[in-house]
Structure formats: C-alpha cells, structure tokens
Amino acid sequence: MSGIREGAGGLRRGGVGLLACTAGIALANNYAVQPALGDVAHDTGTSAAAVGLVTTAALAGCIAGFAFLLPLADRAAPRRLVTGQLVLLATGLLLAALAGGLGLLLVAYVIIGAGASISAAASTIAGRGVPTGRRGAAVSLVAAGMSAGILLSRLVGGVLSEALGWRGMLLSFAGLVLLCAAGARLWLPAERPAPTGSYLATLTALPGLLRRHRTLRRAVLTGSLWYFAFSLVWVALTVRLAQPPYGLDAAAIGLYSLAGALGFAVLPVAGRLGDRFGSRAVICASMAAAAAGAVLLCTGLDVPAVTAAGLALVDAGCFTAQAANQARILGIDPRRSGSLSGVYLLLYFLAGVIGSALAAPLIETGGWSAASGAVLGALILAGLLALRRDTGDTAKRPGRERPGRPSRTGS
C-alpha cells in the first residue's frame, strides 16, 4: 500500500474522512431515538418516565466502552477494532428494534452505547495515523463528524420515525452502521500497533496514567469543566423553556439545537490553527468565546436571537476546545493514546452527567440566572486553568519533531 498512506500510522488517503463519517453515524445512535420515546413507550407498554431510562442506558454503555473498549485501540488493528465494534452496534440496534418490553430495550441500548464509543477510537486512530504536524486537523475532522452526528441525530431520527416507525428507524441506522463497517473492513489498516502489555495489564494501568501525566490531569480538569457547563446549559434550557412564561413544546425547543452548527463549521479551521499555534492557544481562545456566549445567556431568554447566539458561542467554544484537548492527549504517548483517551473521556462524561443532574435543581432553586451563572463560572475557571503553562510530560519520540523547535503536542 505504499504511495497511498497518509502518515506514519498507515492511514490510506480518505481514511480520516471515513473515520469522521463513522464516528458521526455511530454516535448519532445514542440520540436518534429520543424524539420517538413517546411512541416507544406506547408500543412497549412502558411509562413515559421509565422509557427515559433508555438515554441513561446508552450513556452507561458509552462510558463502559470508554473504560473497557477504547484501550483496545492500543492493541488491535484499526480494521478489526472498528469493524467489530460497528457490528456490535448494529447488533444492539437490531435487538432494540425487536424489543417488546423495557428490559430488552435497556440491554440493547447499553450495547448500542458501548458500540457508539467507537467514535472516540476513531479520533485516536486518526490522530495516530497522520504526521504530527497534521494531528490537530485530523482529530478536528473526526470531531466535526461526531458533532454533526449529535446535531443531526434527533432531526434524522424524528423524520425516519415519522416515515418508518421507530423500529424502522433503528433498522435504517443499523444498515448505515453496517455500511460503515464494510468501509472500515476495506479501507482501514490491518496492522496492529506495537503491544505495550496484556489487555488486563492495560486496564489496571489506567489509574496510574492519571497520576503519571500532568498534561493528562490538566486536560481532564479543564475538559470536565467545559463539558459540565455544556451539559448543564442544554438541560437547563430545556427545563426552563418548557415552563411559563415560555411554555415551548419539544419541537420548538429542539430548534435551538441548530445553534450547534457553528461549532461544527469552525472545527476544521480550529484544527489547522491548533497544528500551527498549539493546543493551548486554541483552548484559551475557545474558552473566551464560550464565556462570551455564557454572558449573553446570563441576560435572559426573552430574546430568541440572543439566546441562539449565546448557545452558538458556547457550543463552538466547547467543541473546538474538546478537539484541541484530544489532540494534546494523543501527543502525550501515541503508543498508549487509546488508554489515555479512555481515562480522559470516562471522567469527561461523568462531569457531563453531574452537569445534567444539577440543571433542574438549579432552575428550581435559583431560576435561569443561577444555571447560566454556574455555566459562566465553569467556563471562566476552565479558561484560567488553560492559561497556565504545563511543565510538559509528553513522551519524547525521536524524529517526530522539527529540530530546534519545542514540541507543541503537550502545550
């Protein structure tokens, strides 16, 4: 395959684009069913409150995937790993489509969430498969695919559910997932990364990675703060806009999610800027933009255009900071990038769970001002932490950096 490789990691031309599409389609399955949960409850004889556990099951499966499957990116050939996890995802979708009750549906969505965690492995494979000077652009392209999957999932899921029923929608997504699996089987590298120990040893070493790498600890802390803010603002917005005096229905509230298109649009540019100026600069600028958006949100929700602009800036800032943060983590030690990303994303998503859980109580006790104030505070703190320079613990890799210039991968 000489002459068609993109970088030292062996990705063929178009491989990063394939991984971006795969990540978006895979992650979309965590959210696509949400507009149809009422129909799911009716068809399975489940209460509306109980069927809401489907979202929790998908998140639990995704977190388990980060902890137990993402480290396989350091051991398994990309072709086998991506194909296998996509087949697992398609199996979960098939089980969900056949479910007659809540029990099987929840099991299916744990499997779906675990399969959807391949989106994070796609980012790791992309960053490792291109030259160091293009890592930020590659990771950002995959992040753009993931963002598009999140942004469009509910819209596409709602349209397909209306046309085919929710079971037909799930089967349609299963077909898309299997199409991605076929592409991965044909296009991704078959070579395994150099092993760094047994799988069990890899898992037991995960807590030690957090203790060993200052850059990872900084990335976890800053990333957790902005994902806490991101999760809090969207759940709080949904709760508040459904209450008087707004009283908006789910469809009207859902239109605000289109504000996330700005984050999707700026990701490729942010990736190139990260390769040129370093991850730290992109993260600081991203947090400044997100904090500016939070300031707009603190003015209230009476002017939809101002609310949309605030959400757009918060989303764009969080999305671009996340892509830069993942590129920084990949630069710590490419041989263990799957394990490093697994530690990061596990704690990152747990912070999101906390933000989501606190949203409704904040709205109930302090109203929108309390929720938006908490969002602004978390983003400012993340920005201040990002301003501090790391002493740096990025693993040295001879021949990977330009002579006479310091590495930016751990910036």
Short mmCIF file of C-alpha atoms in Angstrom, two decimals:
data_model
loop_
_atom_site.label_atom_id
_atom_site.label_comp_id
_atom_site.label_asym_id
_atom_site.label_seq_id
_atom_site.Cartn_x
_atom_site.Cartn_y
_atom_site.Cartn_z
CA MET A 1 0.00 0.00 0.00
CA SER A 2 2.96 2.33 -0.37
CA GLY A 3 2.14 5.57 -2.04
CA ILE A 4 -1.36 5.72 -0.64
CA ARG A 5 -0.57 6.11 3.03
CA GLU A 6 -1.23 9.45 4.69
CA GLY A 7 1.14 9.17 7.59
CA ALA A 8 3.29 7.05 9.79
CA GLY A 9 0.29 5.31 11.27
CA GLY A 10 -0.65 3.79 7.91
CA LEU A 11 -3.96 5.54 7.12
CA ARG A 12 -4.78 5.49 3.42
CA ARG A 13 -5.98 8.63 1.68
CA GLY A 14 -9.57 9.25 2.66
CA GLY A 15 -9.10 7.28 5.87
CA VAL A 16 -9.63 10.28 8.12
CA GLY A 17 -12.81 11.16 6.22
CA LEU A 18 -14.08 7.60 6.62
CA LEU A 19 -13.36 7.73 10.35
CA ALA A 20 -15.18 11.07 10.63
CA CYS A 21 -18.30 9.67 8.93
CA THR A 22 -18.12 6.51 11.02
CA ALA A 23 -17.78 8.47 14.27
CA GLY A 24 -20.77 10.67 13.41
CA ILE A 25 -23.05 7.81 12.39
CA ALA A 26 -22.04 5.70 15.38
CA LEU A 27 -22.55 8.45 17.96
CA ALA A 28 -25.87 9.51 16.42
CA ASN A 29 -27.39 6.23 17.62
CA ASN A 30 -27.18 7.40 21.24
CA TYR A 31 -29.67 10.21 20.47
CA ALA A 32 -31.71 9.34 17.37
CA VAL A 33 -34.45 7.54 19.31
CA GLN A 34 -35.15 10.44 21.68
CA PRO A 35 -37.82 12.18 19.55
CA ALA A 36 -39.71 8.87 19.34
CA LEU A 37 -39.59 7.93 23.03
CA GLY A 38 -43.32 8.59 23.36
CA ASP A 39 -44.06 6.07 20.61
CA VAL A 40 -41.59 3.63 22.15
CA ALA A 41 -43.38 3.89 25.50
CA HIS A 42 -46.77 3.30 23.85
CA ASP A 43 -45.64 0.30 21.79
CA THR A 44 -43.80 -1.41 24.65
CA GLY A 45 -46.38 -0.68 27.34
CA THR A 46 -43.90 1.41 29.32
CA SER A 47 -44.50 4.62 31.23
CA ALA A 48 -43.03 7.83 29.84
CA ALA A 49 -40.84 8.20 32.95
CA ALA A 50 -39.45 4.66 32.69
CA VAL A 51 -38.70 4.84 28.98
CA GLY A 52 -36.50 7.83 29.72
CA LEU A 53 -34.02 5.31 31.12
CA VAL A 54 -33.15 4.47 27.51
CA THR A 55 -31.00 7.61 27.36
CA THR A 56 -29.32 6.66 30.64
CA ALA A 57 -28.64 3.13 29.36
CA ALA A 58 -26.99 4.49 26.21
CA LEU A 59 -24.78 6.81 28.29
CA ALA A 60 -23.85 3.96 30.67
CA GLY A 61 -22.89 1.76 27.73
CA CYS A 62 -20.82 4.57 26.21
CA ILE A 63 -18.92 5.14 29.46
CA ALA A 64 -18.28 1.38 29.74
CA GLY A 65 -16.99 1.44 26.18
CA PHE A 66 -14.56 4.23 27.02
CA ALA A 67 -13.27 2.27 30.01
CA PHE A 68 -13.06 -1.24 28.52
CA LEU A 69 -13.08 -0.96 24.71
CA LEU A 70 -11.20 2.26 23.93
CA PRO A 71 -7.89 0.89 25.34
CA LEU A 72 -8.10 -1.78 22.60
CA ALA A 73 -7.09 0.98 20.17
CA ASP A 74 -3.56 0.47 21.54
CA ARG A 75 -3.63 -3.27 20.81
CA ALA A 76 -5.96 -4.14 17.95
CA ALA A 77 -5.63 -3.42 14.24
CA PRO A 78 -7.86 -0.47 13.29
CA ARG A 79 -9.62 -2.62 10.68
CA ARG A 80 -10.62 -5.29 13.18
CA LEU A 81 -11.43 -2.91 16.03
CA VAL A 82 -13.67 -0.54 14.07
CA THR A 83 -15.40 -3.31 12.14
CA GLY A 84 -16.00 -5.39 15.26
CA GLN A 85 -17.40 -2.53 17.30
CA LEU A 86 -19.67 -1.41 14.49
CA VAL A 87 -21.05 -4.96 14.21
CA LEU A 88 -21.67 -4.82 17.98
CA LEU A 89 -23.52 -1.53 17.48
CA ALA A 90 -25.64 -2.95 14.66
CA THR A 91 -26.50 -5.95 16.86
CA GLY A 92 -27.70 -3.62 19.61
CA LEU A 93 -29.85 -1.69 17.13
CA LEU A 94 -31.39 -4.93 15.86
CA LEU A 95 -32.19 -6.06 19.43
CA ALA A 96 -33.75 -2.68 20.18
CA ALA A 97 -35.89 -2.86 17.04
CA LEU A 98 -37.17 -6.30 18.13
CA ALA A 99 -37.72 -5.34 21.79
CA GLY A 100 -41.21 -5.94 23.12
CA GLY A 101 -40.56 -4.57 26.60
CA LEU A 102 -38.39 -2.21 28.57
CA GLY A 103 -35.93 -4.86 29.83
CA LEU A 104 -34.63 -5.92 26.43
CA LEU A 105 -34.70 -2.32 25.22
CA LEU A 106 -32.42 -1.19 28.06
CA VAL A 107 -30.00 -4.08 27.44
CA ALA A 108 -29.98 -3.20 23.76
CA TYR A 109 -29.17 0.44 24.49
CA VAL A 110 -26.29 -0.48 26.78
CA ILE A 111 -24.90 -2.43 23.80
CA ILE A 112 -25.64 0.49 21.46
CA GLY A 113 -23.81 2.91 23.77
CA ALA A 114 -20.82 0.58 24.01
CA GLY A 115 -20.73 0.26 20.22
CA ALA A 116 -21.11 4.01 19.76
CA SER A 117 -17.95 4.58 21.81
CA ILE A 118 -16.05 3.63 18.66
CA SER A 119 -16.35 7.33 17.83
CA ALA A 120 -13.60 8.04 20.38
CA ALA A 121 -11.40 5.26 18.98
CA ALA A 122 -11.88 6.80 15.53
CA SER A 123 -10.36 10.03 16.84
CA THR A 124 -7.42 8.14 18.32
CA ILE A 125 -6.80 6.19 15.11
CA ALA A 126 -6.99 9.34 13.02
CA GLY A 127 -4.58 11.29 15.22
CA ARG A 128 -2.10 8.44 15.28
CA GLY A 129 -2.37 7.76 11.56
CA VAL A 130 -1.16 11.13 10.24
CA PRO A 131 2.09 13.09 10.68
CA THR A 132 2.44 15.05 13.92
CA GLY A 133 2.02 18.37 12.11
CA ARG A 134 -1.44 17.35 10.90
CA ARG A 135 -2.71 15.70 14.06
CA GLY A 136 -4.91 18.62 15.11
CA ALA A 137 -6.59 18.80 11.71
CA ALA A 138 -7.25 15.04 11.67
CA VAL A 139 -8.70 14.96 15.19
CA SER A 140 -10.81 18.04 14.43
CA LEU A 141 -12.25 16.47 11.28
CA VAL A 142 -13.35 13.42 13.29
CA ALA A 143 -14.71 15.75 15.99
CA ALA A 144 -16.67 17.57 13.27
CA GLY A 145 -18.18 14.24 12.23
CA MET A 146 -19.12 13.50 15.83
CA SER A 147 -20.65 16.96 16.22
CA ALA A 148 -22.65 16.52 13.02
CA GLY A 149 -23.88 13.17 14.31
CA ILE A 150 -25.06 14.72 17.57
CA LEU A 151 -26.55 17.76 15.84
CA LEU A 152 -28.47 15.88 13.14
CA SER A 153 -29.32 12.68 15.04
CA ARG A 154 -32.57 13.86 16.61
CA LEU A 155 -33.72 15.53 13.39
CA VAL A 156 -33.00 12.47 11.21
CA GLY A 157 -34.30 10.10 13.87
CA GLY A 158 -37.55 12.05 14.12
CA VAL A 159 -38.06 12.17 10.34
CA LEU A 160 -37.33 8.45 9.91
CA SER A 161 -39.55 7.53 12.87
CA GLU A 162 -42.40 9.51 11.34
CA ALA A 163 -41.95 7.78 7.99
CA LEU A 164 -40.99 4.23 9.05
CA GLY A 165 -41.90 3.97 12.71
CA TRP A 166 -39.29 3.87 15.45
CA ARG A 167 -38.41 0.24 14.75
CA GLY A 168 -37.90 1.00 11.08
CA MET A 169 -35.74 3.98 12.04
CA LEU A 170 -33.49 1.74 14.15
CA LEU A 171 -33.18 -0.78 11.31
CA SER A 172 -32.25 2.04 8.93
CA PHE A 173 -29.49 3.16 11.26
CA ALA A 174 -28.32 -0.46 11.58
CA GLY A 175 -27.97 -0.56 7.79
CA LEU A 176 -25.88 2.64 7.83
CA VAL A 177 -23.68 1.23 10.58
CA LEU A 178 -23.05 -1.98 8.61
CA LEU A 179 -22.18 0.11 5.56
CA CYS A 180 -19.55 1.90 7.66
CA ALA A 181 -18.30 -1.48 8.89
CA ALA A 182 -17.82 -2.61 5.30
CA GLY A 183 -15.88 0.58 4.54
CA ALA A 184 -13.68 0.08 7.61
CA ARG A 185 -13.03 -3.53 6.60
CA LEU A 186 -11.91 -2.48 3.14
CA TRP A 187 -10.08 0.76 3.91
CA LEU A 188 -8.53 0.88 7.38
CA PRO A 189 -5.06 -0.53 8.20
CA ALA A 190 -4.75 -4.20 9.09
CA GLU A 191 -1.50 -3.73 11.05
CA ARG A 192 -1.64 -3.93 14.82
CA PRO A 193 0.02 -1.28 16.99
CA ALA A 194 3.11 -2.43 18.86
CA PRO A 195 1.81 -4.17 22.01
CA THR A 196 2.50 -2.50 25.35
CA GLY A 197 1.42 -5.39 27.59
CA SER A 198 -1.59 -7.62 28.14
CA TYR A 199 -5.14 -6.29 27.96
CA LEU A 200 -5.59 -6.86 31.70
CA ALA A 201 -2.36 -5.02 32.40
CA THR A 202 -3.58 -2.17 30.19
CA LEU A 203 -6.80 -1.86 32.20
CA THR A 204 -5.06 -1.99 35.58
CA ALA A 205 -2.61 0.68 34.42
CA LEU A 206 -5.35 3.22 33.61
CA PRO A 207 -5.46 4.91 37.07
CA GLY A 208 -1.66 5.17 37.01
CA LEU A 209 -1.77 7.15 33.76
CA LEU A 210 -3.63 9.93 35.54
CA ARG A 211 -1.04 10.02 38.32
CA ARG A 212 1.90 9.87 35.91
CA HIS A 213 0.98 12.53 33.37
CA ARG A 214 0.50 16.14 34.44
CA THR A 215 -0.77 17.05 30.97
CA LEU A 216 -3.50 14.40 31.25
CA ARG A 217 -4.59 15.69 34.65
CA ARG A 218 -4.78 19.24 33.31
CA ALA A 219 -6.72 18.06 30.24
CA VAL A 220 -9.18 16.12 32.43
CA LEU A 221 -9.79 19.06 34.76
CA THR A 222 -10.29 21.70 32.06
CA GLY A 223 -12.29 19.38 29.79
CA SER A 224 -14.54 18.30 32.64
CA LEU A 225 -15.32 21.92 33.47
CA TRP A 226 -16.47 22.85 29.98
CA TYR A 227 -18.42 19.61 29.47
CA PHE A 228 -20.09 20.17 32.84
CA ALA A 229 -21.08 23.63 31.57
CA PHE A 230 -22.18 22.32 28.16
CA SER A 231 -24.40 19.61 29.66
CA LEU A 232 -25.83 21.92 32.29
CA VAL A 233 -26.80 24.67 29.86
CA TRP A 234 -28.67 22.41 27.44
CA VAL A 235 -30.67 20.55 30.08
CA ALA A 236 -31.40 23.79 31.97
CA LEU A 237 -32.53 25.43 28.73
CA THR A 238 -34.93 22.58 28.00
CA VAL A 239 -36.39 22.70 31.51
CA ARG A 240 -36.77 26.50 31.62
CA LEU A 241 -38.25 26.99 28.13
CA ALA A 242 -40.91 24.38 28.89
CA GLN A 243 -42.05 26.42 31.90
CA PRO A 244 -44.15 29.60 31.95
CA PRO A 245 -43.96 32.22 30.57
CA TYR A 246 -42.34 30.48 27.60
CA GLY A 247 -44.22 27.16 27.50
CA LEU A 248 -42.47 25.93 24.35
CA ASP A 249 -43.06 22.41 23.08
CA ALA A 250 -40.28 19.91 22.37
CA ALA A 251 -40.14 20.75 18.65
CA ALA A 252 -39.68 24.48 19.29
CA ILE A 253 -37.03 23.85 21.94
CA GLY A 254 -35.28 21.43 19.58
CA LEU A 255 -34.78 24.21 17.03
CA TYR A 256 -32.27 25.80 19.39
CA SER A 257 -30.00 22.78 18.82
CA LEU A 258 -29.32 24.16 15.34
CA ALA A 259 -27.14 26.75 17.08
CA GLY A 260 -24.60 23.95 17.39
CA ALA A 261 -24.00 24.21 13.63
CA LEU A 262 -21.48 26.98 14.34
CA GLY A 263 -19.35 24.57 16.36
CA PHE A 264 -19.48 22.05 13.54
CA ALA A 265 -18.46 24.71 11.00
CA VAL A 266 -15.43 26.06 12.87
CA LEU A 267 -13.90 22.72 13.90
CA PRO A 268 -11.78 22.14 10.75
CA VAL A 269 -10.37 25.68 10.98
CA ALA A 270 -9.65 25.24 14.69
CA GLY A 271 -7.78 22.02 13.93
CA ARG A 272 -5.45 23.75 11.49
CA LEU A 273 -4.90 26.59 13.95
CA GLY A 274 -4.04 24.02 16.63
CA ASP A 275 -1.40 22.47 14.38
CA ARG A 276 0.10 25.92 13.80
CA PHE A 277 -0.15 27.61 17.20
CA GLY A 278 -0.59 24.68 19.62
CA SER A 279 -3.49 23.21 21.56
CA ARG A 280 -3.18 25.61 24.49
CA ALA A 281 -3.78 28.68 22.32
CA VAL A 282 -6.88 27.13 20.73
CA ILE A 283 -8.29 26.08 24.10
CA CYS A 284 -7.80 29.57 25.59
CA ALA A 285 -9.48 31.22 22.59
CA SER A 286 -12.28 28.65 22.68
CA MET A 287 -12.99 29.26 26.34
CA ALA A 288 -13.04 33.02 25.73
CA ALA A 289 -15.66 32.53 23.01
CA ALA A 290 -17.70 30.13 25.16
CA ALA A 291 -17.60 32.52 28.13
CA ALA A 292 -18.79 35.36 25.87
CA GLY A 293 -21.71 33.16 24.87
CA ALA A 294 -22.48 32.43 28.51
CA VAL A 295 -22.54 36.18 29.22
CA LEU A 296 -25.21 36.55 26.52
CA LEU A 297 -27.20 33.73 28.12
CA CYS A 298 -26.98 35.43 31.51
CA THR A 299 -29.06 38.31 30.08
CA GLY A 300 -32.09 36.01 29.99
CA LEU A 301 -34.15 34.05 27.47
CA ASP A 302 -36.61 36.71 26.33
CA VAL A 303 -34.86 37.41 23.01
CA PRO A 304 -34.52 34.17 20.99
CA ALA A 305 -31.81 35.62 18.71
CA VAL A 306 -29.62 36.48 21.72
CA THR A 307 -30.22 33.04 23.23
CA ALA A 308 -29.30 31.35 19.94
CA ALA A 309 -26.15 33.46 19.61
CA GLY A 310 -25.12 32.59 23.17
CA LEU A 311 -25.70 28.89 22.59
CA ALA A 312 -23.77 29.03 19.32
CA LEU A 313 -20.74 30.56 21.02
CA VAL A 314 -20.89 28.13 23.95
CA ASP A 315 -21.17 25.15 21.58
CA ALA A 316 -18.42 26.37 19.25
CA GLY A 317 -16.09 27.03 22.16
CA CYS A 318 -16.69 23.67 23.80
CA PHE A 319 -16.45 21.70 20.54
CA THR A 320 -13.19 23.30 19.41
CA ALA A 321 -11.63 23.09 22.87
CA GLN A 322 -12.52 19.40 23.02
CA ALA A 323 -10.82 18.69 19.67
CA ALA A 324 -7.69 20.57 20.77
CA ASN A 325 -7.70 18.78 24.12
CA GLN A 326 -7.87 15.37 22.47
CA ALA A 327 -5.01 16.27 20.13
CA ARG A 328 -2.99 17.28 23.19
CA ILE A 329 -3.75 13.96 24.89
CA LEU A 330 -2.75 11.97 21.80
CA GLY A 331 0.62 13.71 21.89
CA ILE A 332 1.45 12.51 25.41
CA ASP A 333 2.30 8.98 24.26
CA PRO A 334 0.92 7.78 20.89
CA ARG A 335 1.55 4.14 21.86
CA ARG A 336 -0.98 4.46 24.69
CA SER A 337 -3.27 7.06 23.14
CA GLY A 338 -6.31 4.77 23.38
CA SER A 339 -5.77 4.22 27.11
CA LEU A 340 -5.08 7.92 27.70
CA SER A 341 -8.24 8.89 25.81
CA GLY A 342 -10.22 6.28 27.73
CA VAL A 343 -9.23 7.80 31.09
CA TYR A 344 -9.98 11.29 29.82
CA LEU A 345 -13.38 10.53 28.28
CA LEU A 346 -14.55 8.45 31.24
CA LEU A 347 -14.05 11.38 33.62
CA TYR A 348 -15.19 13.90 30.99
CA PHE A 349 -18.56 12.17 30.54
CA LEU A 350 -19.01 11.76 34.29
CA ALA A 351 -18.66 15.55 34.59
CA GLY A 352 -21.38 15.86 31.95
CA VAL A 353 -23.64 13.58 33.99
CA ILE A 354 -23.14 15.84 37.02
CA GLY A 355 -23.95 18.92 34.95
CA SER A 356 -27.11 17.34 33.60
CA ALA A 357 -28.20 16.23 37.07
CA LEU A 358 -27.71 19.70 38.59
CA ALA A 359 -29.59 21.56 35.86
CA ALA A 360 -33.15 21.02 37.08
CA PRO A 361 -32.37 21.69 40.79
CA LEU A 362 -30.60 24.94 39.84
CA ILE A 363 -33.60 26.05 37.77
CA GLU A 364 -35.97 25.18 40.62
CA THR A 365 -33.97 26.96 43.32
CA GLY A 366 -32.40 29.92 41.54
CA GLY A 367 -34.02 30.11 38.13
CA TRP A 368 -32.24 30.68 34.85
CA SER A 369 -29.83 33.20 36.40
CA ALA A 370 -28.42 30.53 38.74
CA ALA A 371 -27.99 28.00 35.93
CA SER A 372 -26.42 30.44 33.47
CA GLY A 373 -24.20 31.84 36.22
CA ALA A 374 -22.89 28.36 37.02
CA VAL A 375 -22.17 27.82 33.31
CA LEU A 376 -20.26 31.09 33.07
CA GLY A 377 -18.28 30.32 36.24
CA ALA A 378 -17.23 26.87 35.00
CA LEU A 379 -16.13 28.25 31.61
CA ILE A 380 -14.12 31.09 33.17
CA LEU A 381 -12.39 28.63 35.51
CA ALA A 382 -11.58 26.32 32.58
CA GLY A 383 -10.13 29.28 30.67
CA LEU A 384 -7.98 30.39 33.61
CA LEU A 385 -6.62 26.85 34.02
CA ALA A 386 -5.88 26.67 30.29
CA LEU A 387 -3.84 29.89 30.52
CA ARG A 388 -1.36 28.20 32.84
CA ARG A 389 1.53 26.59 31.03
CA ASP A 390 2.20 22.89 31.54
CA THR A 391 5.68 21.87 32.60
CA GLY A 392 5.10 19.16 29.98
CA ASP A 393 5.36 15.38 30.26
CA THR A 394 4.87 14.47 26.61
CA ALA A 395 6.75 11.34 25.68
CA LYS A 396 9.77 12.03 23.52
CA ARG A 397 9.63 10.48 20.09
CA PRO A 398 12.85 10.84 18.11
CA GLY A 399 12.44 12.12 14.61
CA ARG A 400 8.87 13.30 15.09
CA GLU A 401 9.52 16.98 15.80
CA ARG A 402 11.33 19.58 13.75
CA PRO A 403 14.85 20.21 15.02
CA GLY A 404 15.30 23.34 17.03
CA ARG A 405 11.61 23.75 17.82
CA PRO A 406 9.81 22.67 21.01
CA SER A 407 7.01 20.13 20.78
CA ARG A 408 3.51 21.61 20.78
CA THR A 409 1.66 18.38 21.34
CA GLY A 410 1.67 18.81 25.08
CA SER A 411 1.03 22.52 25.02
#
